[in-house]
PDB file of C-alpha atoms in Angstrom:
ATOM      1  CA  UNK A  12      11.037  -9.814 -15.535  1.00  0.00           C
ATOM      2  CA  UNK A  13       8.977  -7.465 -17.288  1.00  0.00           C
ATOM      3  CA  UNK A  14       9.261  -7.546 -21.131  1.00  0.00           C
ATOM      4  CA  UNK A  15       7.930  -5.513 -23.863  1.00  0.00           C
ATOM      5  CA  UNK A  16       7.977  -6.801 -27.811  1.00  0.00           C
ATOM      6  CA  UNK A  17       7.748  -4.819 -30.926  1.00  0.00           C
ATOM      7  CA  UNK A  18       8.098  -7.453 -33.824  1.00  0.00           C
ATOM      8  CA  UNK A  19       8.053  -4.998 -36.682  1.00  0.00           C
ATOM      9  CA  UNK A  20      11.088  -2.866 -36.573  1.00  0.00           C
ATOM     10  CA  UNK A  21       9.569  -0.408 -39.313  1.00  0.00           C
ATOM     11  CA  UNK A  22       6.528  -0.185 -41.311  1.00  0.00           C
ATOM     12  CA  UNK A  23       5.247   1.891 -44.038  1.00  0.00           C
ATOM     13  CA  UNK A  24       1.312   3.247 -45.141  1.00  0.00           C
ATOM     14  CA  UNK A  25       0.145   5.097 -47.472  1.00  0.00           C
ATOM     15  CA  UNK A  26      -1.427   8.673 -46.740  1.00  0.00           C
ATOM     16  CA  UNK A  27      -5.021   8.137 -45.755  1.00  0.00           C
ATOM     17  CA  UNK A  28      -4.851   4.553 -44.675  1.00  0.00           C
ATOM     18  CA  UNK A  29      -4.553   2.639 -41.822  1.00  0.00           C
ATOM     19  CA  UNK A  30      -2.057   1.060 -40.278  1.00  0.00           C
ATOM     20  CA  UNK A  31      -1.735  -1.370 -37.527  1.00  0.00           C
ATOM     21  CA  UNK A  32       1.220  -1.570 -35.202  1.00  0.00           C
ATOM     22  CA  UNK A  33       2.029  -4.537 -32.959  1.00  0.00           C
ATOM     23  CA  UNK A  34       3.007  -5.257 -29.316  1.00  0.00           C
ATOM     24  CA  UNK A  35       3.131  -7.956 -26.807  1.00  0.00           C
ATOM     25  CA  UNK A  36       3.750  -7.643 -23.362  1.00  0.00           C
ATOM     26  CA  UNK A  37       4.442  -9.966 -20.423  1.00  0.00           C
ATOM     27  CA  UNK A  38       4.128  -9.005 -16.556  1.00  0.00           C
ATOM     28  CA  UNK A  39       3.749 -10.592 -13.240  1.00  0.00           C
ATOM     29  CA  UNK A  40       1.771  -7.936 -11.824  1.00  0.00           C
ATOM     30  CA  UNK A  41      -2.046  -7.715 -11.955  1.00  0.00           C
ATOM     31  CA  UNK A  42      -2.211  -3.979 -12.055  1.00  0.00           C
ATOM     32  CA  UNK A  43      -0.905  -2.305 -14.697  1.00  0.00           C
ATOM     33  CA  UNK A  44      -0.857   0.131 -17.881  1.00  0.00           C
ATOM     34  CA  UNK A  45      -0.344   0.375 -21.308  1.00  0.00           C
ATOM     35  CA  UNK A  46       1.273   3.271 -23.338  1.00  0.00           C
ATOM     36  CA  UNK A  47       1.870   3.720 -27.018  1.00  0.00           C
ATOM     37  CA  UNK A  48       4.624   6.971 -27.356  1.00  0.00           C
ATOM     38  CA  UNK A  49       5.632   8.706 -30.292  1.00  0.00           C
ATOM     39  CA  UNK A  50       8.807  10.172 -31.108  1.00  0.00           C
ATOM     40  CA  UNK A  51       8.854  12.193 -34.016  1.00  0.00           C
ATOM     41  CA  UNK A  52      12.319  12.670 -35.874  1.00  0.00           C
ATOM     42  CA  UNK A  53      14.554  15.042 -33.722  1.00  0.00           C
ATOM     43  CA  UNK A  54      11.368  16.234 -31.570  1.00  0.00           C
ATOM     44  CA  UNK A  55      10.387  15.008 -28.152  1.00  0.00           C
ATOM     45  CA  UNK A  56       8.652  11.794 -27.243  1.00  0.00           C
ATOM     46  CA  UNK A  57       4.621  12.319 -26.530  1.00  0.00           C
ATOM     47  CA  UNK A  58       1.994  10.621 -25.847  1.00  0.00           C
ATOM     48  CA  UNK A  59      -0.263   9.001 -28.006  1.00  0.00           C
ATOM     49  CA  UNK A  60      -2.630   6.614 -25.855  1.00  0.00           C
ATOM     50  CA  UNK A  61      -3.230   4.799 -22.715  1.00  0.00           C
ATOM     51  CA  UNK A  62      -4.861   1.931 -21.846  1.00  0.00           C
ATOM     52  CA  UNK A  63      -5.833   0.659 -18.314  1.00  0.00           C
ATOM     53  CA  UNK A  64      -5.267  -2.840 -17.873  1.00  0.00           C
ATOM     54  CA  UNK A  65      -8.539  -3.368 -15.598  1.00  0.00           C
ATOM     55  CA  UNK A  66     -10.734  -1.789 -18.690  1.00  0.00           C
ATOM     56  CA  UNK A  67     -12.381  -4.080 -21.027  1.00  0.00           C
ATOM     57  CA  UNK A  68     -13.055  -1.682 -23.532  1.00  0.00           C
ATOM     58  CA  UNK A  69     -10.052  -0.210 -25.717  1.00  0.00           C
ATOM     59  CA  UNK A  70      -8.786   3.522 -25.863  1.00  0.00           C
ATOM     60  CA  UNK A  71      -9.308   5.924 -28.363  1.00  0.00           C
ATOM     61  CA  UNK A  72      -7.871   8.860 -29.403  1.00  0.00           C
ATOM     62  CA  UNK A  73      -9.478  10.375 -32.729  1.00  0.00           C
ATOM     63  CA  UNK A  74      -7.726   8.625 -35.446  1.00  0.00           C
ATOM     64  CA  UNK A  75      -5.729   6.284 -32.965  1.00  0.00           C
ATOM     65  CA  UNK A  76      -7.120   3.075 -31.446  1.00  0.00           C
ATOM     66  CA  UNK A  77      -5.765   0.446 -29.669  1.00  0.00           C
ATOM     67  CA  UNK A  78      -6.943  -3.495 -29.907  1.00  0.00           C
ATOM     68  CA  UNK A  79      -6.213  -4.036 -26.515  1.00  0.00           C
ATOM     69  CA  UNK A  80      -6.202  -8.414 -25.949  1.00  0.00           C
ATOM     70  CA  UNK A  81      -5.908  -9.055 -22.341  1.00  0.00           C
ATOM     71  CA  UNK A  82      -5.416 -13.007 -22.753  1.00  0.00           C
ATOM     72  CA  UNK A  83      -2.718 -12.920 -25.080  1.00  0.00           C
ATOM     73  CA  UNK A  84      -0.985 -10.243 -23.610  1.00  0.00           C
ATOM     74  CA  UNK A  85      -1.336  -7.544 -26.927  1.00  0.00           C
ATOM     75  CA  UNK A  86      -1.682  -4.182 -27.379  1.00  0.00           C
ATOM     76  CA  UNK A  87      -1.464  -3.224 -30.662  1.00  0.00           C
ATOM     77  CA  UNK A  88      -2.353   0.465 -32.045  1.00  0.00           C
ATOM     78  CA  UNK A  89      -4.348   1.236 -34.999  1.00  0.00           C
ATOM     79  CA  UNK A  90      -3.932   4.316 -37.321  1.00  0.00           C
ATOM     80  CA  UNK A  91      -6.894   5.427 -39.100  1.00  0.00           C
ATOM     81  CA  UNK A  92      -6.871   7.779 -42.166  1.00  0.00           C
ATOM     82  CA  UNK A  93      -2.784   8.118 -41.723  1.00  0.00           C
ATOM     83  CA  UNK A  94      -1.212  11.422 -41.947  1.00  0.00           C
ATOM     84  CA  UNK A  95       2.321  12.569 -43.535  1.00  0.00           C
ATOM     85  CA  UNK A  96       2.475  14.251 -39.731  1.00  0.00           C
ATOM     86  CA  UNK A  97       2.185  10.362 -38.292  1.00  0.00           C
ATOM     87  CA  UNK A  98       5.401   9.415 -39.643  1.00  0.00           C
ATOM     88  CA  UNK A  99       7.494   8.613 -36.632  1.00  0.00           C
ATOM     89  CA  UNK A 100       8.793   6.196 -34.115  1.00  0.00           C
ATOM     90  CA  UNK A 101       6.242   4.475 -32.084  1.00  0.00           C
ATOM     91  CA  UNK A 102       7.391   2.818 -28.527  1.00  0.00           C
ATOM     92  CA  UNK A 103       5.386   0.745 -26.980  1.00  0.00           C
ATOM     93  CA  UNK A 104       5.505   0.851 -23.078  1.00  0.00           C
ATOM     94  CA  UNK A 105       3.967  -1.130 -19.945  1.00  0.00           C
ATOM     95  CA  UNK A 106       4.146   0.581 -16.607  1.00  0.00           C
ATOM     96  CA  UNK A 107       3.243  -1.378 -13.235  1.00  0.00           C
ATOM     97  CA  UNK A 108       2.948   0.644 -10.135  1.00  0.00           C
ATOM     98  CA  UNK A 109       6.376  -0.701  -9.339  1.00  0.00           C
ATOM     99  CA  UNK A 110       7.392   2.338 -11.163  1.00  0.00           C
ATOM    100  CA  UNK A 111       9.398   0.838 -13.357  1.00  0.00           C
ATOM    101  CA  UNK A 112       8.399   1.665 -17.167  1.00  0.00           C
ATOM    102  CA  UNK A 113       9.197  -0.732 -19.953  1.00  0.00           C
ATOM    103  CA  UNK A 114       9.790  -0.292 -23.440  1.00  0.00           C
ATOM    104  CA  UNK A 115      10.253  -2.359 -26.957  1.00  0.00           C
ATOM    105  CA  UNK A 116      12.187  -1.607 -29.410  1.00  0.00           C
ATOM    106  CA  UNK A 117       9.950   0.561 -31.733  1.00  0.00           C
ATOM    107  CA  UNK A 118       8.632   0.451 -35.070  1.00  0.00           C
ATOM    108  CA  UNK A 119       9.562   3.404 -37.310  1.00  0.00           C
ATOM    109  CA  UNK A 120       6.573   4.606 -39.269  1.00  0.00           C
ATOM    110  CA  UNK A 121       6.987   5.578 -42.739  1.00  0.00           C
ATOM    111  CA  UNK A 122       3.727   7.361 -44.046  1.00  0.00           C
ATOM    112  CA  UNK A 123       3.876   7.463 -48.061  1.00  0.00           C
ATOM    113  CA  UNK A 124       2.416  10.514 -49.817  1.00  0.00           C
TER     114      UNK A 124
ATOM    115  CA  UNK B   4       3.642  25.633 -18.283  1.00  0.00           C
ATOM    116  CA  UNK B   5       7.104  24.651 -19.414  1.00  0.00           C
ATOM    117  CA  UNK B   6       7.916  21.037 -20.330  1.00  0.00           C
ATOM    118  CA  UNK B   7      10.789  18.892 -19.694  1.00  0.00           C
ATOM    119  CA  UNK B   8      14.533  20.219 -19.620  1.00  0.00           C
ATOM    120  CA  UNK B   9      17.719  18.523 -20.581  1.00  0.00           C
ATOM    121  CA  UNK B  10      20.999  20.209 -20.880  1.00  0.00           C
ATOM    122  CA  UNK B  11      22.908  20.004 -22.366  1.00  0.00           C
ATOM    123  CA  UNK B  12      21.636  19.233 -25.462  1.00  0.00           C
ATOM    124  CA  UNK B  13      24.798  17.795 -26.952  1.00  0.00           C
ATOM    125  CA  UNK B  14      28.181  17.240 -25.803  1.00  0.00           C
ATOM    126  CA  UNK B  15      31.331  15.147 -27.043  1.00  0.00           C
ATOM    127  CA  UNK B  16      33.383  13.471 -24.433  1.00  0.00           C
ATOM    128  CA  UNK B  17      36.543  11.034 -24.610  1.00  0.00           C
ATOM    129  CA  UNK B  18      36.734   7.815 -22.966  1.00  0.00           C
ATOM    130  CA  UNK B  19      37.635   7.850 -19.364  1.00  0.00           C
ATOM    131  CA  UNK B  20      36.274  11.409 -18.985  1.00  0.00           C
ATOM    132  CA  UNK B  21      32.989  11.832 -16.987  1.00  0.00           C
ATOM    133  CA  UNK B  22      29.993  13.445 -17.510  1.00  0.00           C
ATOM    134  CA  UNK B  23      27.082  15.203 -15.526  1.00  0.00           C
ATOM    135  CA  UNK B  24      23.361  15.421 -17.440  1.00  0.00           C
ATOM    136  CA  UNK B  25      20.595  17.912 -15.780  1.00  0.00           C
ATOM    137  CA  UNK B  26      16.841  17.291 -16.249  1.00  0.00           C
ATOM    138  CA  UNK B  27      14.442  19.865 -14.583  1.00  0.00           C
ATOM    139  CA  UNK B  28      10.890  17.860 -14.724  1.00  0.00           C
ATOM    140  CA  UNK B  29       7.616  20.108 -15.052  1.00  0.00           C
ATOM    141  CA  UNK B  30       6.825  22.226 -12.049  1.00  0.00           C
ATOM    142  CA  UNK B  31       5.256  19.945 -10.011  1.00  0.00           C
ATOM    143  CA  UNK B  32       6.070  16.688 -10.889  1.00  0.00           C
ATOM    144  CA  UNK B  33       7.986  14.903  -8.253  1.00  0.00           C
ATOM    145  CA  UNK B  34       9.073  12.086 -10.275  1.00  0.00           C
ATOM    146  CA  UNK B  35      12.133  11.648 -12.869  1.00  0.00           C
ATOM    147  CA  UNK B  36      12.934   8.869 -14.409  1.00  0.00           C
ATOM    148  CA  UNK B  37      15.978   8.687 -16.760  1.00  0.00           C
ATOM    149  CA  UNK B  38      16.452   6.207 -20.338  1.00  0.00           C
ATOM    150  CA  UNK B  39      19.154   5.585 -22.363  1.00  0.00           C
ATOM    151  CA  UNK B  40      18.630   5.512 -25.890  1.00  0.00           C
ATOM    152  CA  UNK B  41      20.437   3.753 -28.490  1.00  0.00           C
ATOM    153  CA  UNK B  42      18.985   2.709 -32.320  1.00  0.00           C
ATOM    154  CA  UNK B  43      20.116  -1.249 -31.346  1.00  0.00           C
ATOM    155  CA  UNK B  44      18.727  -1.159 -27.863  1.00  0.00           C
ATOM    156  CA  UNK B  45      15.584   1.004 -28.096  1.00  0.00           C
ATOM    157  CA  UNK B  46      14.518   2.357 -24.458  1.00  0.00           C
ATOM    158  CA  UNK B  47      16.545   1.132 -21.354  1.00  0.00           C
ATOM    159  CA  UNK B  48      15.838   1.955 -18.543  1.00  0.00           C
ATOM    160  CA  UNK B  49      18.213   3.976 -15.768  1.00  0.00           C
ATOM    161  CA  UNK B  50      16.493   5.106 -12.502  1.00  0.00           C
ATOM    162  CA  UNK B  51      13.320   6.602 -11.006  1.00  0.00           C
ATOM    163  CA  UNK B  52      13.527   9.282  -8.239  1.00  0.00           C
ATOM    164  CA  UNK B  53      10.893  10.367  -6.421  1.00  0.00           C
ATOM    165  CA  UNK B  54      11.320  12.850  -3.372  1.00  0.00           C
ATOM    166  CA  UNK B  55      15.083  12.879  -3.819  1.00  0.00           C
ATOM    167  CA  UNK B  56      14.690   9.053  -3.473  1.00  0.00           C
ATOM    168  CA  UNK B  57      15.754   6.427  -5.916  1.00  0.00           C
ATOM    169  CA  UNK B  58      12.827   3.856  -6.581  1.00  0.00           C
ATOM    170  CA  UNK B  59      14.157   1.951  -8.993  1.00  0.00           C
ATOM    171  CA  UNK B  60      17.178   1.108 -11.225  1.00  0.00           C
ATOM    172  CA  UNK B  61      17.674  -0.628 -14.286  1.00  0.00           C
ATOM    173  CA  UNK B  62      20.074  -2.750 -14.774  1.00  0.00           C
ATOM    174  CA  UNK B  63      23.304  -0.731 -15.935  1.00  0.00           C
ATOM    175  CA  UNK B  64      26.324  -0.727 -14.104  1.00  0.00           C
ATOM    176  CA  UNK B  65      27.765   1.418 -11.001  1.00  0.00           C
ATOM    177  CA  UNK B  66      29.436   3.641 -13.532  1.00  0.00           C
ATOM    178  CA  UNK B  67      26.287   4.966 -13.767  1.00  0.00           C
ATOM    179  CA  UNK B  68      24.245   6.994 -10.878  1.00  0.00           C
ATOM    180  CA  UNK B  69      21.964   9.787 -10.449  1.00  0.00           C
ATOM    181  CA  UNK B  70      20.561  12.034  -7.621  1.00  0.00           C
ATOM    182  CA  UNK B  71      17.548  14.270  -7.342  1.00  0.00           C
ATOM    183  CA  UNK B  72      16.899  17.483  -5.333  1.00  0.00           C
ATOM    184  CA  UNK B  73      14.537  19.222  -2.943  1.00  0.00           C
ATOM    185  CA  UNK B  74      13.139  20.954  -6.278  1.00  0.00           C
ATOM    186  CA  UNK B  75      12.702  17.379  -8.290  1.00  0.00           C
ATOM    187  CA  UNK B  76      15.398  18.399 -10.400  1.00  0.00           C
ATOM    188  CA  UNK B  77      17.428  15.541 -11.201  1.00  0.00           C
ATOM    189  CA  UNK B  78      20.978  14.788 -12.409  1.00  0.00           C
ATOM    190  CA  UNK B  79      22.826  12.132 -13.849  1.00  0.00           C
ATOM    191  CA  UNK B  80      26.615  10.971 -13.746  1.00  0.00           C
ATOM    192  CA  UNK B  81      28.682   8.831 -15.824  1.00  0.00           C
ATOM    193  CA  UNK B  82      32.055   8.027 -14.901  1.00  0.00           C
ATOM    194  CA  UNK B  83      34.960   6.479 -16.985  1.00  0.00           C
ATOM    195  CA  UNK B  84      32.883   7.058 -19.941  1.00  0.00           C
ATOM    196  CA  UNK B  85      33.318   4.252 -22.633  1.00  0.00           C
ATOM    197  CA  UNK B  86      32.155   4.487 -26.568  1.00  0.00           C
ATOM    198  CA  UNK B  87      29.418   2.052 -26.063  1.00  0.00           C
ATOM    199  CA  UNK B  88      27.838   4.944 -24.131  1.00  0.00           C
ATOM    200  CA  UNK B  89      27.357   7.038 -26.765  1.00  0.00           C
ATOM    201  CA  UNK B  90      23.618   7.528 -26.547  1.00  0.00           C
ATOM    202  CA  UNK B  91      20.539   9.715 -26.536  1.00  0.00           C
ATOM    203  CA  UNK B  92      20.082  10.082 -23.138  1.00  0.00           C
ATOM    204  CA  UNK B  93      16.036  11.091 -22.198  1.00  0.00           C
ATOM    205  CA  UNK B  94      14.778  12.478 -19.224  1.00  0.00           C
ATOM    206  CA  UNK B  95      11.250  11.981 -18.203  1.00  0.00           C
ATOM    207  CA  UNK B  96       9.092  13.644 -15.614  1.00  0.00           C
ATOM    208  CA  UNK B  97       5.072  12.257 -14.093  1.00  0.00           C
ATOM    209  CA  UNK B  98       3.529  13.670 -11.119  1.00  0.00           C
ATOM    210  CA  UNK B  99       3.919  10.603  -9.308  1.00  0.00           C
ATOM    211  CA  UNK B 100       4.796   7.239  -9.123  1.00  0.00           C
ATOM    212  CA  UNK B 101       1.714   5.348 -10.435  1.00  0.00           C
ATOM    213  CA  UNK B 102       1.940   3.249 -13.198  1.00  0.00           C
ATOM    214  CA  UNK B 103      -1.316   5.409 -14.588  1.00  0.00           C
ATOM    215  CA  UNK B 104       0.864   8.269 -14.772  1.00  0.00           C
ATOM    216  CA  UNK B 105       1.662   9.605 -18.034  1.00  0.00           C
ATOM    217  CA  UNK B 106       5.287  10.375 -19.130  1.00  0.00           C
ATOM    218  CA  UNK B 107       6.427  13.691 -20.550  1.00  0.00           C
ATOM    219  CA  UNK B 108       9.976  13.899 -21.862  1.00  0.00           C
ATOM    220  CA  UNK B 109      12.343  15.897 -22.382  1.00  0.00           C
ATOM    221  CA  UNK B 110      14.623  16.452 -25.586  1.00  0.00           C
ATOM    222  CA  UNK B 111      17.624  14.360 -24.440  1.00  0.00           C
ATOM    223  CA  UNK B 112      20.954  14.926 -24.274  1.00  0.00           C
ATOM    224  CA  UNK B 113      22.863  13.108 -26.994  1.00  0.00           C
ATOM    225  CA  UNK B 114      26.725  12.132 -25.513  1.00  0.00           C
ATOM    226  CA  UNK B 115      29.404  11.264 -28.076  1.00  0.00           C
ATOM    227  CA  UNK B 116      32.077   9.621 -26.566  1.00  0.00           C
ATOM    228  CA  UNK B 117      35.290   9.241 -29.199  1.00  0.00           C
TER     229      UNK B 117
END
């Protein structure tokens, strides 16, 4: 079975600094991807960044990173320069091209002005 | 190009009623895939259709089912509703079935059952 762990049910930052959420994953298939979501409160789920499994070299996306540890099976996103606009739930998701996605639990994200 | 949509948005049922959820995916995505939401049990995951076929299903029981049309738009049906299935309820649509294929939700439909 696929299975998808977010150990830290909530965290909090301060405005302007960064913040690193974990995950750890565990699949049987050799192909696969890696999502971080965010859901905001009461507004949609989006997308924050994606990671192919088969690429060494971790995603970006302007103030969001990923530290992307093949080996051990973690994925864990990094916050730079945190925003009051960050403050959300962030899933954690893998996705195999079984088509089934999985998800943790989240970690709600409490950004301190 | 417009996103994701659930209706309805909100509804209140009592137990033993059923209830019908509709998710029209963004034009030309062919694949829906449905979550339950609950703040205990995070994401779970329902079904995946994909050409009016289901892929995949989670592991909920038969009370639960789902079909999906000729124009990808998908619904979802719970029968003998029971209070533990009071949830946010999120429909997602990709383009296709690849794991590489990004997500986009919609807004959910939160049931109540009482």
């Amino acid at each position: 079975a696929q299975t998808v762990t977010q150990s830290q049910p909530e965290m909090s930052v301060q405005e302007a600094e960064t913040v690193t959420l974990s995950c750890t994953y565990d699949t049987s298939e050799s192909d696969y991807y890696l999502f971080w979501y965010k859901q905001p409160p009461s507004r949609q789920m989006i997308l924050v960044i994606r990671q192919e499994a088969y690429k060494q070299q971790n995603a970006t996306e302007n103030r969001f990173s990923v530290n992307f540890q093949k080996a051990a099976k973690s994925f864990s996103l990094k916050i730079s320069d945190s925003q009051l606009g960050d403050a959300a739930m962030y899933f954690c998701a893998c996705n195999t091209n079984a088509g089934k996605s999985t998800f943790g639990d989240g970690t709600t994200l409490t950004v301190k002005p | 190009k417009a996103g994701v949509t659930q209706t309805p948005r909100y509804l209140i049922k009592t137990r033993g009623q059923q209830v019908t959820l509709s998710c029209s995916p963004i034009s030309g995505h062919r694949s829906v895939s449905w979550y339950q939401q609950t703040p205990g049990q995070g994401l779970q995951f329902l079904f995946e259709y994909f050409s009016e076929t289901q892929r995949n299903k989670g592991n909920f029981p038969g009370r639960f089912s789902g079909r999906q049309f000729s124009n990808s738009r998908s619904e979802m049906n719970v029968s003998t509703l029971e209070l533990g299935d009071s949830a946010l309820y999120l429909c997602a649509s990709s383009e296709g079935y690849s794991g590489a294929n990004v997500l986009t939700f919609g807004a959910g439909s939160r049931l109540t059952v009482l």
